[in-house]
mmCIF file of N, CA and C in Angstrom:
data_model
loop_
_atom_site.group_PDB
_atom_site.id
_atom_site.type_symbol
_atom_site.label_atom_id
_atom_site.label_comp_id
_atom_site.label_asym_id
_atom_site.label_seq_id
_atom_site.Cartn_x
_atom_site.Cartn_y
_atom_site.Cartn_z
ATOM 1 N N MET U 276 124.404 115.285 101.360
ATOM 2 C CA MET U 276 124.219 114.653 102.647
ATOM 3 C C MET U 276 122.906 113.853 102.640
ATOM 4 N N LYS U 277 122.943 112.736 103.316
ATOM 5 C CA LYS U 277 121.767 111.864 103.362
ATOM 6 C C LYS U 277 120.691 112.405 104.302
ATOM 7 N N TRP U 278 121.123 113.015 105.423
ATOM 8 C CA TRP U 278 120.183 113.555 106.396
ATOM 9 C C TRP U 278 120.458 115.043 106.594
ATOM 10 N N ASP U 279 119.405 115.766 106.928
ATOM 11 C CA ASP U 279 119.564 117.178 107.262
ATOM 12 C C ASP U 279 120.061 117.329 108.695
ATOM 13 N N ILE U 280 119.522 116.513 109.594
ATOM 14 C CA ILE U 280 119.786 116.645 111.025
ATOM 15 C C ILE U 280 120.135 115.297 111.642
ATOM 16 N N PHE U 281 121.183 115.263 112.457
ATOM 17 C CA PHE U 281 121.475 114.126 113.328
ATOM 18 C C PHE U 281 120.997 114.544 114.712
ATOM 19 N N LEU U 282 120.112 113.747 115.311
ATOM 20 C CA LEU U 282 119.538 114.093 116.608
ATOM 21 C C LEU U 282 120.179 113.262 117.706
ATOM 22 N N SER U 283 120.914 113.922 118.573
ATOM 23 C CA SER U 283 121.596 113.266 119.682
ATOM 24 C C SER U 283 120.829 113.549 120.971
ATOM 25 N N HIS U 284 120.515 112.486 121.706
ATOM 26 C CA HIS U 284 119.701 112.632 122.911
ATOM 27 C C HIS U 284 119.876 111.420 123.820
ATOM 28 N N ALA U 285 119.478 111.589 125.068
ATOM 29 C CA ALA U 285 119.440 110.467 126.005
ATOM 30 C C ALA U 285 118.066 109.802 125.911
ATOM 31 N N HIS U 286 118.047 108.509 126.080
ATOM 32 C CA HIS U 286 116.797 107.749 126.002
ATOM 33 C C HIS U 286 115.743 108.297 126.972
ATOM 34 N N GLU U 287 116.169 108.754 128.123
ATOM 35 C CA GLU U 287 115.239 109.254 129.132
ATOM 36 C C GLU U 287 114.448 110.475 128.652
ATOM 37 N N ASP U 288 114.957 111.186 127.672
ATOM 38 C CA ASP U 288 114.297 112.391 127.155
ATOM 39 C C ASP U 288 113.416 112.111 125.943
ATOM 40 N N LYS U 289 113.401 110.859 125.504
ATOM 41 C CA LYS U 289 112.740 110.497 124.253
ATOM 42 C C LYS U 289 111.246 110.821 124.242
ATOM 43 N N ASP U 290 110.487 110.314 125.187
ATOM 44 C CA ASP U 290 109.024 110.439 125.119
ATOM 45 C C ASP U 290 108.531 111.873 125.275
ATOM 46 N N ASP U 291 109.048 112.584 126.244
ATOM 47 C CA ASP U 291 108.540 113.924 126.528
ATOM 48 C C ASP U 291 109.044 114.997 125.570
ATOM 49 N N LEU U 292 110.245 114.862 125.097
ATOM 50 C CA LEU U 292 110.851 115.937 124.319
ATOM 51 C C LEU U 292 111.254 115.530 122.904
ATOM 52 N N VAL U 293 111.951 114.415 122.781
ATOM 53 C CA VAL U 293 112.587 114.082 121.507
ATOM 54 C C VAL U 293 111.578 113.647 120.446
ATOM 55 N N LYS U 294 110.661 112.753 120.771
ATOM 56 C CA LYS U 294 109.680 112.313 119.766
ATOM 57 C C LYS U 294 108.862 113.473 119.216
ATOM 58 N N PRO U 295 108.325 114.360 120.073
ATOM 59 C CA PRO U 295 107.605 115.509 119.511
ATOM 60 C C PRO U 295 108.491 116.407 118.641
ATOM 61 N N LEU U 296 109.749 116.579 119.017
ATOM 62 C CA LEU U 296 110.682 117.376 118.220
ATOM 63 C C LEU U 296 110.894 116.737 116.852
ATOM 64 N N VAL U 297 111.121 115.433 116.830
ATOM 65 C CA VAL U 297 111.321 114.722 115.563
ATOM 66 C C VAL U 297 110.088 114.869 114.668
ATOM 67 N N GLU U 298 108.914 114.721 115.247
ATOM 68 C CA GLU U 298 107.680 114.841 114.464
ATOM 69 C C GLU U 298 107.534 116.229 113.851
ATOM 70 N N ARG U 299 107.856 117.257 114.616
ATOM 71 C CA ARG U 299 107.742 118.631 114.097
ATOM 72 C C ARG U 299 108.773 118.910 113.010
ATOM 73 N N LEU U 300 109.995 118.434 113.214
ATOM 74 C CA LEU U 300 111.031 118.636 112.199
ATOM 75 C C LEU U 300 110.694 117.889 110.915
ATOM 76 N N ALA U 301 110.216 116.657 111.052
ATOM 77 C CA ALA U 301 109.838 115.863 109.876
ATOM 78 C C ALA U 301 108.663 116.511 109.145
ATOM 79 N N ALA U 302 107.726 117.095 109.887
ATOM 80 C CA ALA U 302 106.587 117.774 109.267
ATOM 81 C C ALA U 302 107.024 118.976 108.442
ATOM 82 N N CYS U 303 108.197 119.518 108.760
ATOM 83 C CA CYS U 303 108.769 120.632 107.989
ATOM 84 C C CYS U 303 109.545 120.141 106.771
ATOM 85 N N GLY U 304 109.589 118.826 106.589
ATOM 86 C CA GLY U 304 110.272 118.258 105.427
ATOM 87 C C GLY U 304 111.734 117.925 105.645
ATOM 88 N N LEU U 305 112.195 117.999 106.889
ATOM 89 C CA LEU U 305 113.595 117.686 107.169
ATOM 90 C C LEU U 305 113.806 116.182 107.310
ATOM 91 N N ARG U 306 114.937 115.719 106.830
ATOM 92 C CA ARG U 306 115.320 114.301 106.966
ATOM 93 C C ARG U 306 116.151 114.182 108.235
ATOM 94 N N ILE U 307 115.666 113.378 109.171
ATOM 95 C CA ILE U 307 116.258 113.293 110.499
ATOM 96 C C ILE U 307 116.917 111.936 110.707
ATOM 97 N N TRP U 308 118.188 111.925 111.152
ATOM 98 C CA TRP U 308 118.801 110.686 111.640
ATOM 99 C C TRP U 308 118.399 110.598 113.101
ATOM 100 N N TYR U 309 117.545 109.614 113.377
ATOM 101 C CA TYR U 309 116.971 109.413 114.711
ATOM 102 C C TYR U 309 116.973 107.918 114.965
ATOM 103 N N ASP U 310 117.465 107.509 116.110
ATOM 104 C CA ASP U 310 117.673 106.084 116.361
ATOM 105 C C ASP U 310 116.434 105.232 116.104
ATOM 106 N N ASP U 311 115.258 105.692 116.494
ATOM 107 C CA ASP U 311 114.048 104.886 116.313
ATOM 108 C C ASP U 311 113.722 104.623 114.850
ATOM 109 N N THR U 312 114.095 105.526 113.966
ATOM 110 C CA THR U 312 113.756 105.360 112.555
ATOM 111 C C THR U 312 114.957 105.017 111.675
ATOM 112 N N SER U 313 116.165 105.238 112.174
ATOM 113 C CA SER U 313 117.353 105.035 111.341
ATOM 114 C C SER U 313 118.092 103.740 111.616
ATOM 115 N N LEU U 314 117.935 103.183 112.797
ATOM 116 C CA LEU U 314 118.609 101.929 113.140
ATOM 117 C C LEU U 314 117.728 100.734 112.796
ATOM 118 N N ARG U 315 118.329 99.705 112.276
ATOM 119 C CA ARG U 315 117.627 98.462 111.933
ATOM 120 C C ARG U 315 118.222 97.310 112.735
ATOM 121 N N VAL U 316 117.421 96.299 112.963
ATOM 122 C CA VAL U 316 117.909 95.112 113.664
ATOM 123 C C VAL U 316 119.111 94.552 112.906
ATOM 124 N N GLY U 317 120.176 94.275 113.622
ATOM 125 C CA GLY U 317 121.386 93.725 113.016
ATOM 126 C C GLY U 317 122.403 94.771 112.618
ATOM 127 N N ASP U 318 122.031 96.047 112.614
ATOM 128 C CA ASP U 318 122.986 97.108 112.288
ATOM 129 C C ASP U 318 124.077 97.182 113.354
ATOM 130 N N SER U 319 125.257 97.515 112.940
ATOM 131 C CA SER U 319 126.326 97.825 113.880
ATOM 132 C C SER U 319 126.026 99.209 114.451
ATOM 133 N N LEU U 320 125.879 99.286 115.756
ATOM 134 C CA LEU U 320 125.548 100.554 116.385
ATOM 135 C C LEU U 320 126.634 101.599 116.128
ATOM 136 N N TYR U 321 127.894 101.214 116.310
ATOM 137 C CA TYR U 321 129.000 102.147 116.065
ATOM 138 C C TYR U 321 128.990 102.670 114.637
ATOM 139 N N ARG U 322 128.899 101.759 113.676
ATOM 140 C CA ARG U 322 128.936 102.169 112.270
ATOM 141 C C ARG U 322 127.735 103.015 111.887
ATOM 142 N N SER U 323 126.556 102.640 112.397
ATOM 143 C CA SER U 323 125.346 103.396 112.072
ATOM 144 C C SER U 323 125.423 104.818 112.612
ATOM 145 N N ILE U 324 125.867 104.959 113.845
ATOM 146 C CA ILE U 324 126.003 106.299 114.428
ATOM 147 C C ILE U 324 127.066 107.097 113.689
ATOM 148 N N ASP U 325 128.200 106.491 113.407
ATOM 149 C CA ASP U 325 129.260 107.191 112.675
ATOM 150 C C ASP U 325 128.772 107.635 111.295
ATOM 151 N N ARG U 326 128.032 106.771 110.623
ATOM 152 C CA ARG U 326 127.492 107.130 109.307
ATOM 153 C C ARG U 326 126.500 108.284 109.447
ATOM 154 N N GLY U 327 125.631 108.203 110.465
ATOM 155 C CA GLY U 327 124.677 109.284 110.695
ATOM 156 C C GLY U 327 125.366 110.605 110.984
ATOM 157 N N LEU U 328 126.400 110.553 111.808
ATOM 158 C CA LEU U 328 127.146 111.772 112.127
ATOM 159 C C LEU U 328 127.816 112.362 110.889
ATOM 160 N N SER U 329 128.425 111.524 110.083
ATOM 161 C CA SER U 329 129.179 112.028 108.927
ATOM 162 C C SER U 329 128.287 112.400 107.746
ATOM 163 N N GLU U 330 127.083 111.822 107.678
ATOM 164 C CA GLU U 330 126.209 112.074 106.526
ATOM 165 C C GLU U 330 125.039 112.999 106.862
ATOM 166 N N SER U 331 125.165 113.752 107.938
ATOM 167 C CA SER U 331 124.143 114.737 108.304
ATOM 168 C C SER U 331 124.724 116.140 108.164
ATOM 169 N N SER U 332 123.920 117.040 107.665
ATOM 170 C CA SER U 332 124.382 118.415 107.494
ATOM 171 C C SER U 332 124.574 119.121 108.824
ATOM 172 N N TYR U 333 123.686 118.836 109.769
ATOM 173 C CA TYR U 333 123.730 119.493 111.074
ATOM 174 C C TYR U 333 123.395 118.493 112.170
ATOM 175 N N GLY U 334 123.660 118.889 113.395
ATOM 176 C CA GLY U 334 123.299 118.080 114.545
ATOM 177 C C GLY U 334 122.525 118.899 115.553
ATOM 178 N N ILE U 335 121.499 118.293 116.104
ATOM 179 C CA ILE U 335 120.780 118.881 117.228
ATOM 180 C C ILE U 335 121.104 118.019 118.431
ATOM 181 N N VAL U 336 121.543 118.663 119.495
ATOM 182 C CA VAL U 336 121.919 117.962 120.713
ATOM 183 C C VAL U 336 120.952 118.380 121.813
ATOM 184 N N VAL U 337 120.226 117.397 122.355
ATOM 185 C CA VAL U 337 119.282 117.645 123.441
ATOM 186 C C VAL U 337 120.041 117.433 124.748
ATOM 187 N N LEU U 338 120.428 118.541 125.369
ATOM 188 C CA LEU U 338 121.228 118.480 126.593
ATOM 189 C C LEU U 338 120.330 118.323 127.815
ATOM 190 N N SER U 339 120.694 117.386 128.676
ATOM 191 C CA SER U 339 119.957 117.143 129.917
ATOM 192 C C SER U 339 120.905 116.457 130.894
ATOM 193 N N LYS U 340 120.465 116.288 132.115
ATOM 194 C CA LYS U 340 121.280 115.556 133.086
ATOM 195 C C LYS U 340 121.541 114.140 132.587
ATOM 196 N N ALA U 341 120.520 113.499 132.042
ATOM 197 C CA ALA U 341 120.677 112.135 131.526
ATOM 198 C C ALA U 341 121.685 112.100 130.378
ATOM 199 N N PHE U 342 121.675 113.121 129.528
ATOM 200 C CA PHE U 342 122.604 113.188 128.399
ATOM 201 C C PHE U 342 124.045 113.101 128.880
ATOM 202 N N PHE U 343 124.368 113.855 129.924
ATOM 203 C CA PHE U 343 125.750 113.916 130.396
ATOM 204 C C PHE U 343 126.178 112.682 131.184
ATOM 205 N N ARG U 344 125.255 111.799 131.510
ATOM 206 C CA ARG U 344 125.592 110.550 132.201
ATOM 207 C C ARG U 344 125.881 109.405 131.234
ATOM 208 N N LYS U 345 125.651 109.592 129.961
ATOM 209 C CA LYS U 345 125.753 108.510 128.984
ATOM 210 C C LYS U 345 127.027 108.607 128.141
ATOM 211 N N ALA U 346 127.664 107.473 127.939
ATOM 212 C CA ALA U 346 128.849 107.427 127.079
ATOM 213 C C ALA U 346 128.480 107.647 125.614
ATOM 214 N N TRP U 347 127.358 107.055 125.162
ATOM 215 C CA TRP U 347 126.967 107.174 123.754
ATOM 216 C C TRP U 347 126.741 108.627 123.357
ATOM 217 N N THR U 348 126.033 109.344 124.206
ATOM 218 C CA THR U 348 125.731 110.724 123.853
ATOM 219 C C THR U 348 126.994 111.582 123.843
ATOM 220 N N GLN U 349 127.911 111.304 124.743
ATOM 221 C CA GLN U 349 129.186 112.026 124.754
ATOM 222 C C GLN U 349 129.955 111.756 123.465
ATOM 223 N N ARG U 350 129.907 110.526 122.994
ATOM 224 C CA ARG U 350 130.582 110.161 121.746
ATOM 225 C C ARG U 350 129.952 110.896 120.557
ATOM 226 N N GLU U 351 128.617 110.947 120.537
ATOM 227 C CA GLU U 351 127.926 111.651 119.460
ATOM 228 C C GLU U 351 128.269 113.140 119.476
ATOM 229 N N LEU U 352 128.253 113.738 120.653
ATOM 230 C CA LEU U 352 128.603 115.151 120.776
ATOM 231 C C LEU U 352 130.032 115.397 120.292
ATOM 232 N N GLY U 353 130.943 114.518 120.664
ATOM 233 C CA GLY U 353 132.321 114.639 120.203
ATOM 234 C C GLY U 353 132.432 114.554 118.690
ATOM 235 N N GLY U 354 131.658 113.668 118.088
ATOM 236 C CA GLY U 354 131.652 113.547 116.631
ATOM 237 C C GLY U 354 131.150 114.811 115.949
ATOM 238 N N LEU U 355 130.134 115.412 116.521
ATOM 239 C CA LEU U 355 129.620 116.661 115.952
ATOM 240 C C LEU U 355 130.610 117.800 116.155
ATOM 241 N N VAL U 356 131.187 117.888 117.334
ATOM 242 C CA VAL U 356 132.170 118.947 117.614
ATOM 243 C C VAL U 356 133.357 118.831 116.661
ATOM 244 N N SER U 357 133.782 117.620 116.362
ATOM 245 C CA SER U 357 134.937 117.438 115.476
ATOM 246 C C SER U 357 134.671 117.931 114.056
ATOM 247 N N ARG U 358 133.414 118.068 113.674
ATOM 248 C CA ARG U 358 133.072 118.558 112.334
ATOM 249 C C ARG U 358 132.928 120.073 112.285
ATOM 250 N N GLU U 359 132.887 120.713 113.443
ATOM 251 C CA GLU U 359 132.737 122.167 113.477
ATOM 252 C C GLU U 359 134.042 122.824 113.028
ATOM 253 N N THR U 360 133.906 123.932 112.335
ATOM 254 C CA THR U 360 135.056 124.731 111.934
ATOM 255 C C THR U 360 134.767 126.195 112.271
ATOM 256 N N VAL U 361 135.738 127.026 112.101
ATOM 257 C CA VAL U 361 135.552 128.463 112.339
ATOM 258 C C VAL U 361 134.482 129.008 111.401
ATOM 259 N N ASP U 362 134.433 128.461 110.199
ATOM 260 C CA ASP U 362 133.514 128.970 109.183
ATOM 261 C C ASP U 362 132.170 128.258 109.124
ATOM 262 N N LYS U 363 132.045 127.129 109.806
ATOM 263 C CA LYS U 363 130.782 126.384 109.697
ATOM 264 C C LYS U 363 130.388 125.785 111.043
ATOM 265 N N ASN U 364 129.221 126.208 111.510
ATOM 266 C CA ASN U 364 128.640 125.617 112.715
ATOM 267 C C ASN U 364 127.812 124.412 112.319
ATOM 268 N N ILE U 365 128.038 123.310 112.975
ATOM 269 C CA ILE U 365 127.302 122.078 112.705
ATOM 270 C C ILE U 365 126.213 121.862 113.754
ATOM 271 N N ILE U 366 126.518 122.202 114.987
ATOM 272 C CA ILE U 366 125.606 121.931 116.099
ATOM 273 C C ILE U 366 124.603 123.060 116.224
ATOM 274 N N LEU U 367 123.334 122.672 116.194
ATOM 275 C CA LEU U 367 122.260 123.671 116.342
ATOM 276 C C LEU U 367 121.756 123.664 117.770
#
């Protein structure tokens, strides 16, 4: 897998919660798929997210009111749920 963690979150949670979380996880040596560092200008958003979802060992989902109002985050959560099996938990 290219990334250890795919981080799904709402933009509204980025400054207070998500950026500090990413910094702490990266300091532990984990490779994080995070929109600020993984997306490049000109990338297809759909393809980039799908690649991140499929090439990450696990997913962390930051649940909040803002998260449940967004279509993108619902799509990411669905992608992670679809990878879960009885024998393997993907979502942390």
